[in-house]
Coordinates of N, CA and C and ligand atoms in Angstrom, one line a residue:
M1 N 97.4 71.8 74.8 CA 97.6 71.1 76.1 C 96.4 70.2 76.5
E2 N 96.6 69.0 76.9 CA 95.5 68.1 77.3 C 95.1 68.4 78.7
Q3 N 93.9 68.9 78.9 CA 93.4 69.1 80.3 C 92.7 67.8 80.7
N4 N 92.7 67.5 82.0 CA 91.9 66.4 82.5 C 91.1 66.8 83.7
L5 N 90.2 67.8 83.5 CA 89.4 68.3 84.6 C 88.1 67.6 84.7
I6 N 87.8 66.8 83.7 CA 86.5 66.1 83.7 C 86.7 64.6 83.9
L7 N 86.3 64.1 85.0 CA 86.6 62.8 85.5 C 85.4 61.9 85.6
N8 N 85.4 60.7 85.0 CA 84.3 59.8 85.1 C 84.5 59.0 86.4
V9 N 83.6 59.1 87.3 CA 83.8 58.4 88.6 C 82.8 57.3 88.8
A10 N 82.2 56.8 87.8 CA 81.3 55.7 87.9 C 81.8 54.5 88.6
Q11 N 83.0 54.1 88.3 CA 83.6 52.9 88.9 C 83.9 53.2 90.4
L12 N 84.4 54.4 90.7 CA 84.7 54.7 92.1 C 83.4 54.7 92.9
L13 N 82.3 55.2 92.3 CA 81.0 55.2 93.1 C 80.5 53.8 93.4
K14 N 80.9 52.9 92.6 CA 80.5 51.5 92.8 C 81.3 50.8 93.9
E15 N 82.4 51.4 94.2 CA 83.3 50.8 95.2 C 82.9 51.2 96.6
S16 N 83.5 50.5 97.6 CA 83.1 50.7 99.0 C 83.7 52.0 99.6
V17 N 83.1 52.5 100.7 CA 83.6 53.6 101.4 C 85.1 53.5 101.7
G18 N 85.9 54.5 101.4 CA 87.3 54.4 101.6 C 88.1 54.2 100.4
A19 N 87.5 53.8 99.3 CA 88.2 53.6 98.0 C 88.7 54.9 97.5
T20 N 89.8 54.9 96.8 CA 90.4 56.1 96.4 C 90.9 56.0 94.9
R21 N 91.1 57.1 94.3 CA 91.7 57.3 93.0 C 92.7 58.4 93.1
S22 N 93.8 58.3 92.4 CA 94.8 59.4 92.4 C 94.9 59.8 90.9
V23 N 94.8 61.1 90.7 CA 94.9 61.7 89.3 C 95.9 62.8 89.4
H24 N 96.8 62.9 88.4 CA 97.6 64.0 88.2 C 96.8 65.0 87.3
V25 N 96.3 66.0 87.9 CA 95.4 66.9 87.2 C 96.2 68.0 86.5
I26 N 95.9 68.3 85.2 CA 96.5 69.3 84.4 C 95.4 70.3 83.9
A27 N 95.6 71.6 84.2 CA 94.7 72.6 83.7 C 95.4 73.6 82.9
D28 N 94.7 74.2 81.9 CA 95.3 75.2 81.1 C 94.7 76.5 81.6
L29 N 95.6 77.4 82.1 CA 95.1 78.7 82.7 C 94.5 79.6 81.6
H30 N 95.0 79.4 80.3 CA 94.4 80.2 79.2 C 92.9 80.0 79.2
R31 N 92.5 78.7 79.4 CA 91.1 78.4 79.2 C 90.4 78.5 80.5
L32 N 91.1 78.2 81.6 CA 90.4 78.2 83.0 C 90.1 79.7 83.4
T33 N 91.1 80.5 83.3 CA 91.0 81.9 83.8 C 91.6 82.9 82.8
P34 N 90.9 83.0 81.6 CA 91.4 83.9 80.6 C 91.6 85.3 81.1
E35 N 90.9 85.8 82.1 CA 91.0 87.2 82.6 C 92.4 87.4 83.2
L36 N 93.1 86.3 83.6 CA 94.4 86.5 84.2 C 95.4 86.9 83.1
L37 N 95.2 86.6 81.9 CA 96.1 86.8 80.8 C 95.9 88.1 80.1
E38 N 94.9 88.9 80.5 CA 94.6 90.2 79.8 C 95.8 91.1 80.1
G39 N 96.3 91.7 79.0 CA 97.4 92.6 79.2 C 98.8 92.0 79.4
V40 N 98.8 90.7 79.3 CA 100.1 90.0 79.5 C 100.7 89.7 78.1
D41 N 102.0 90.0 77.9 CA 102.6 89.8 76.6 C 102.5 88.3 76.2
E42 N 102.4 88.1 74.9 CA 102.2 86.7 74.4 C 103.3 85.8 74.8
A43 N 104.5 86.4 74.8 CA 105.7 85.6 75.1 C 105.6 85.0 76.6
D44 N 105.0 85.8 77.4 CA 104.9 85.4 78.8 C 103.7 84.4 79.1
Q45 N 102.8 84.4 78.1 CA 101.6 83.6 78.3 C 101.9 82.1 78.2
A46 N 103.1 81.7 77.7 CA 103.5 80.3 77.7 C 103.4 79.7 79.0
V47 N 103.7 80.5 80.1 CA 103.6 80.0 81.4 C 102.2 79.9 81.9
S48 N 101.6 78.8 81.7 CA 100.1 78.8 82.0 C 99.6 77.4 82.4
T49 N 100.4 76.5 82.8 CA 100.0 75.2 83.2 C 99.8 75.1 84.7
L50 N 98.6 74.7 85.1 CA 98.4 74.5 86.6 C 98.3 72.9 86.7
S51 N 99.1 72.4 87.6 CA 99.0 70.9 87.7 C 99.4 70.4 89.1
G52 N 99.0 69.2 89.4 CA 99.4 68.6 90.7 C 98.6 67.4 91.0
P53 N 99.0 66.7 92.0 CA 98.3 65.5 92.4 C 96.9 65.7 93.1
V54 N 95.9 65.0 92.7 CA 94.6 65.1 93.3 C 94.1 63.7 93.7
R55 N 93.5 63.6 94.9 CA 93.0 62.3 95.4 C 91.5 62.4 95.5
L56 N 90.9 61.4 95.0 CA 89.4 61.2 95.1 C 89.1 60.1 96.1
L57 N 88.3 60.4 97.1 CA 88.0 59.5 98.2 C 86.5 59.2 98.2
R58 N 86.1 58.0 98.1 CA 84.7 57.6 98.2 C 84.3 57.7 99.7
T59 N 83.4 58.6 100.1 CA 82.9 58.7 101.4 C 81.5 58.1 101.5
G60 N 80.8 58.4 102.6 CA 79.4 57.8 102.7 C 78.6 57.9 101.4
G61 N 78.2 59.1 101.0 CA 77.4 59.1 99.8 C 78.1 60.0 98.7
D62 N 79.3 60.5 99.1 CA 79.9 61.5 98.2 C 81.3 61.1 97.8
I63 N 81.9 62.1 97.1 CA 83.4 61.9 96.8 C 84.1 63.1 97.3
L64 N 85.1 62.9 98.2 CA 85.9 64.0 98.7 C 87.1 64.1 97.8
V65 N 87.3 65.4 97.3 CA 88.4 65.6 96.4 C 89.4 66.5 97.1
Q66 N 90.7 66.1 97.2 CA 91.7 66.9 97.8 C 92.9 66.9 96.9
G67 N 93.6 68.1 96.8 CA 94.8 68.1 96.1 C 95.5 69.5 96.3
R68 N 96.7 69.5 95.7 CA 97.5 70.8 95.8 C 98.1 70.9 94.4
L69 N 97.7 72.0 93.7 CA 98.2 72.2 92.4 C 99.1 73.5 92.3
Y70 N 100.0 73.5 91.4 CA 101.0 74.6 91.3 C 101.0 75.2 89.9
A71 N 101.3 76.5 89.8 CA 101.4 77.1 88.5 C 102.3 78.3 88.8
E72 N 102.8 78.9 87.7 CA 103.5 80.1 87.8 C 102.7 81.1 86.9
V73 N 102.4 82.2 87.5 CA 101.5 83.2 86.7 C 102.3 84.5 86.6
I74 N 101.9 85.3 85.6 CA 102.4 86.6 85.4 C 101.4 87.6 85.8
L75 N 101.7 88.5 86.7 CA 100.8 89.5 87.2 C 101.5 90.9 87.1
P76 N 100.7 91.9 87.0 CA 101.3 93.2 87.0 C 101.8 93.6 88.4
C77 N 102.9 94.2 88.5 CA 103.4 94.7 89.8 C 102.4 95.6 90.4
A78 N 102.1 95.5 91.7 CA 101.1 96.3 92.3 C 101.5 97.8 92.4
R79 N 102.8 98.1 92.2 CA 103.2 99.5 92.3 C 103.6 100.1 90.9
C80 N 104.3 99.3 90.0 CA 104.7 99.9 88.8 C 104.1 99.2 87.5
L81 N 103.3 98.2 87.7 CA 102.6 97.5 86.7 C 103.5 96.6 85.8
A82 N 104.8 96.6 86.1 CA 105.7 95.7 85.3 C 105.3 94.2 85.5
P83 N 105.4 93.3 84.5 CA 105.0 91.9 84.7 C 105.9 91.2 85.8
V84 N 105.3 90.5 86.6 CA 105.9 89.8 87.7 C 105.6 88.3 87.6
R85 N 106.6 87.5 87.7 CA 106.3 86.0 87.7 C 106.0 85.7 89.2
A86 N 104.9 85.1 89.5 CA 104.6 84.7 90.9 C 104.1 83.3 90.9
P87 N 104.6 82.5 91.9 CA 104.2 81.2 92.1 C 102.7 81.2 92.6
L88 N 102.0 80.2 92.2 CA 100.6 80.1 92.6 C 100.4 78.7 93.1
V89 N 99.8 78.6 94.3 CA 99.5 77.3 94.9 C 98.0 77.2 95.2
V90 N 97.4 76.2 94.6 CA 95.9 76.1 94.8 C 95.6 74.9 95.6
E91 N 95.0 75.1 96.8 CA 94.6 74.0 97.6 C 93.2 73.7 97.3
L92 N 93.0 72.4 96.9 CA 91.7 72.0 96.5 C 91.1 71.0 97.5
E93 N 89.9 71.3 98.0 CA 89.3 70.4 98.9 C 87.8 70.7 98.8
E94 N 87.1 69.7 98.2 CA 85.7 69.9 97.9 C 85.0 68.5 98.0
V95 N 83.7 68.5 98.4 CA 82.9 67.3 98.4 C 82.0 67.4 97.2
F96 N 82.0 66.4 96.3 CA 81.2 66.3 95.2 C 80.1 65.3 95.4
T97 N 78.8 65.6 95.0 CA 77.7 64.8 95.4 C 77.0 64.2 94.1
P98 N 76.7 62.9 94.1 CA 76.0 62.3 93.0 C 74.6 62.8 92.8
T99 N 74.1 62.9 91.6 CA 72.7 63.2 91.3 C 72.0 62.0 90.8
L100 N 72.7 60.9 90.7 CA 72.0 59.6 90.3 C 72.6 58.5 91.2
D101 N 71.8 57.6 91.7 CA 72.3 56.5 92.5 C 72.9 55.5 91.5
I102 N 74.1 55.2 91.6 CA 74.8 54.3 90.6 C 74.3 52.9 90.6
I103 N 73.8 52.4 91.8 CA 73.3 51.1 91.9 C 71.8 51.0 91.4
T104 N 70.9 51.9 91.9 CA 69.5 51.8 91.6 C 69.1 52.5 90.4
G105 N 70.0 53.5 90.0 CA 69.6 54.3 88.8 C 68.6 55.4 89.2
Q106 N 68.3 55.6 90.5 CA 67.3 56.6 90.9 C 68.0 57.9 91.0
A107 N 67.2 59.0 90.6 CA 67.7 60.3 90.7 C 67.8 60.7 92.2
I108 N 68.8 61.5 92.5 CA 69.0 62.0 93.9 C 69.0 63.5 93.8
I109 N 68.2 64.2 94.7 CA 68.2 65.6 94.8 C 69.3 66.0 95.8
P110 N 70.4 66.5 95.4 CA 71.5 66.8 96.4 C 71.1 67.9 97.3
E111 N 71.5 67.8 98.6 CA 71.4 68.9 99.5 C 72.2 70.1 99.1
E112 N 73.4 69.8 98.5 CA 74.3 70.8 98.1 C 73.7 71.6 97.0
E113 N 73.6 73.0 97.2 CA 73.0 73.8 96.2 C 73.9 74.2 95.1
D114 N 75.2 74.2 95.3 CA 76.2 74.7 94.3 C 76.3 73.6 93.2
R115 N 75.8 73.8 92.1 CA 75.8 72.8 91.0 C 77.2 72.5 90.5
A116 N 78.2 73.3 90.8 CA 79.6 73.0 90.4 C 80.1 71.8 91.2
L117 N 79.3 71.5 92.3 CA 79.8 70.3 93.1 C 78.9 69.1 92.9
W118 N 78.1 69.1 91.8 CA 77.3 68.0 91.5 C 78.0 67.0 90.5
I119 N 77.9 65.7 90.8 CA 78.3 64.7 89.8 C 77.1 64.5 88.9
D120 N 77.3 64.6 87.6 CA 76.1 64.6 86.8 C 75.5 63.2 86.6
E121 N 74.5 63.0 85.8 CA 73.8 61.7 85.7 C 74.6 60.7 84.9
H122 N 75.7 61.2 84.2 CA 76.6 60.3 83.6 C 77.8 60.0 84.4
H123 N 77.7 60.4 85.7 CA 78.8 60.1 86.7 C 80.1 60.9 86.4
I124 N 79.9 62.1 85.8 CA 81.0 62.9 85.5 C 81.2 63.9 86.6
L125 N 82.4 64.0 87.1 CA 82.8 65.0 88.1 C 83.7 66.0 87.4
D126 N 83.3 67.2 87.4 CA 83.9 68.3 86.7 C 84.6 69.3 87.6
L127 N 85.9 69.3 87.5 CA 86.7 70.2 88.5 C 86.8 71.6 88.0
T128 N 86.4 71.9 86.7 CA 86.6 73.2 86.1 C 86.2 74.4 86.9
E129 N 85.0 74.4 87.4 CA 84.5 75.6 88.1 C 85.1 75.8 89.4
V130 N 85.3 74.7 90.2 CA 85.9 74.9 91.5 C 87.4 75.3 91.4
L131 N 88.1 74.8 90.4 CA 89.5 75.2 90.2 C 89.6 76.6 89.8
R132 N 88.6 77.0 88.9 CA 88.6 78.4 88.4 C 88.5 79.4 89.6
Q133 N 87.6 79.0 90.5 CA 87.4 79.9 91.7 C 88.6 79.8 92.6
D134 N 89.1 78.6 92.8 CA 90.3 78.5 93.7 C 91.5 79.3 93.2
V135 N 91.7 79.3 91.8 CA 92.8 80.0 91.3 C 92.7 81.5 91.6
L136 N 91.4 82.0 91.4 CA 91.2 83.5 91.6 C 91.5 83.8 93.1
V137 N 91.1 82.9 94.0 CA 91.3 83.2 95.4 C 92.8 83.1 95.8
A138 N 93.5 82.2 95.1 CA 94.9 81.9 95.5 C 95.9 83.0 94.9
L139 N 95.4 83.9 94.1 CA 96.3 84.9 93.5 C 96.9 85.8 94.5
P140 N 98.2 86.1 94.4 CA 98.8 87.0 95.4 C 98.1 88.4 95.2
M141 N 97.8 89.0 96.4 CA 97.0 90.2 96.4 C 97.9 91.4 96.0
H142 N 99.2 91.3 96.3 CA 100.1 92.5 96.2 C 101.4 92.1 95.6
P143 N 101.4 91.6 94.4 CA 102.7 91.2 93.8 C 103.6 92.4 93.5
L144 N 104.9 92.2 93.8 CA 105.9 93.3 93.6 C 107.0 92.8 92.7
C145 N 107.4 93.6 91.7 CA 108.5 93.2 90.8 C 109.8 93.1 91.6
R146 N 109.9 93.9 92.7 CA 111.0 93.7 93.6 C 110.6 94.4 94.9
E147 N 111.2 94.0 96.0 CA 110.8 94.4 97.4 C 110.8 95.9 97.5
D148 N 111.8 96.6 96.9 CA 111.9 98.1 97.0 C 111.4 98.8 95.8
C149 N 110.4 98.2 95.0 CA 109.9 98.9 93.8 C 109.4 100.3 94.2
R150 N 109.9 101.3 93.4 CA 109.5 102.7 93.7 C 108.2 103.1 93.1
G151 N 107.7 102.3 92.3 CA 106.3 102.6 91.7 C 106.3 103.7 90.7
L152 N 105.1 104.2 90.4 CA 105.0 105.2 89.4 C 104.8 106.6 90.1
C153 N 105.2 107.6 89.5 CA 105.0 109.0 90.0 C 103.5 109.2 89.9
P154 N 102.8 109.6 91.0 CA 101.4 109.9 91.0 C 101.0 111.1 90.1
T155 N 102.0 111.9 89.8 CA 101.7 113.1 89.0 C 101.9 112.9 87.5
C156 N 103.0 112.4 87.1 CA 103.3 112.2 85.7 C 103.2 110.8 85.2
G157 N 103.2 109.8 86.1 CA 103.1 108.4 85.7 C 104.4 107.8 85.3
A158 N 105.5 108.5 85.5 CA 106.8 107.9 85.1 C 107.2 106.8 86.1
N159 N 107.9 105.8 85.5 CA 108.3 104.7 86.4 C 109.5 105.1 87.2
L160 N 109.4 105.3 88.5 CA 110.5 105.8 89.3 C 111.6 104.9 89.5
N161 N 111.4 103.6 89.1 CA 112.6 102.7 89.1 C 113.6 103.0 88.0
D162 N 113.2 103.8 87.0 CA 114.1 104.3 86.0 C 114.8 105.5 86.3
G163 N 114.5 106.1 87.5 CA 115.2 107.3 88.0 C 114.1 108.3 88.3
P164 N 114.5 109.4 89.0 CA 113.5 110.4 89.4 C 112.9 111.1 88.1
C165 N 111.6 111.6 88.3 CA 111.0 112.3 87.1 C 111.2 113.8 87.4
N166 N 110.7 114.6 86.5 CA 110.8 116.0 86.6 C 109.9 116.7 87.6
C167 N 108.9 115.9 88.1 CA 108.0 116.5 89.1 C 108.7 116.7 90.5
R168 N 109.8 116.0 90.7 CA 110.4 116.0 92.0 C 110.9 117.4 92.3
P169 N 110.8 117.8 93.5 CA 111.4 119.1 93.9 C 112.9 119.1 93.8
E170 N 113.5 120.1 93.3 CA 114.9 120.2 93.2 C 115.5 120.1 94.6
P171 N 116.7 119.5 94.8 CA 117.3 119.3 96.1 C 117.5 120.7 96.7
D172 N 117.3 120.8 98.0 CA 117.5 122.0 98.8 C 118.9 122.6 98.5
P173 N 119.0 123.9 98.1 CA 120.3 124.4 97.7 C 121.4 124.3 98.9
R174 N 120.9 124.4 100.2 CA 121.8 124.3 101.3 C 122.5 123.0 101.3
W175 N 121.8 121.9 100.9 CA 122.4 120.6 100.8 C 123.4 120.5 99.7
A176 N 123.1 121.2 98.6 CA 124.0 121.2 97.5 C 125.3 121.9 97.9
R177 N 125.2 122.9 98.7 CA 126.5 123.6 99.2 C 127.3 122.6 100.0
L178 N 126.6 121.9 100.9 CA 127.2 120.9 101.8 C 127.9 119.8 101.0
A179 N 127.2 119.4 99.9 CA 127.7 118.3 99.1 C 129.0 118.8 98.4
A180 N 129.0 120.0 98.0 CA 130.2 120.6 97.3 C 131.3 120.7 98.2
L181 N 131.0 121.0 99.5 CA 132.1 121.1 100.5 C 132.7 119.7 100.7
L182 N 131.8 118.7 100.8 CA 132.3 117.3 101.1 C 133.1 116.8 99.9
D183 N 132.7 117.2 98.7 CA 133.4 116.8 97.5 C 134.8 117.4 97.5
A184 N 134.9 118.7 98.0 CA 136.2 119.4 98.0 C 137.1 118.7 99.0
E185 N 136.6 118.1 100.0 CA 137.5 117.4 101.0 C 138.1 116.1 100.5
D186 N 137.4 115.5 99.5 CA 138.0 114.2 99.0 C 139.3 114.4 98.4
Ligands
ZN201 ZN1 107.3 97.3 90.4
ZN202 ZN1 106.5 112.8 87.9

């Protein structure tokens, strides 16, 4: 898959404030966040493209990057660990700062300390690290395979969606007698 997270913004930096670029960004989650795919079946790993429209806006001295990207991810159910397909929406909004003045060629020491937000001396703006962090933040905290997932038995680990396990107490015999009575009435 062709990723395009590394953007050359030299031309945009030469333009006046308010100039924009639109890019349809594509990221490969295998490469961006390999930890997401740990323990996921290979068949399910095919679902791994994060993509969406991103706008770059030339501001005073910086470039404002805004976008909304979508993916579908496979996560373990929070109760029974079965794989769950979950939609992922990543809101991207970051200000990237040049480290070289495009006109004078002078080095700039950015006030921004996070180097992931620096545009390098070749005028390359790299979305990789900010998107990686945004994906991890956007993950659903409590994915469920279904709303009423019964989860795993805390004692024997059986999947209770497949039926009760042997750890469960036998039904109260008084209820069994009542059930027999009701059956007899049918
Ligand atoms: Zn479940
Ligand atoms: Zn059990």
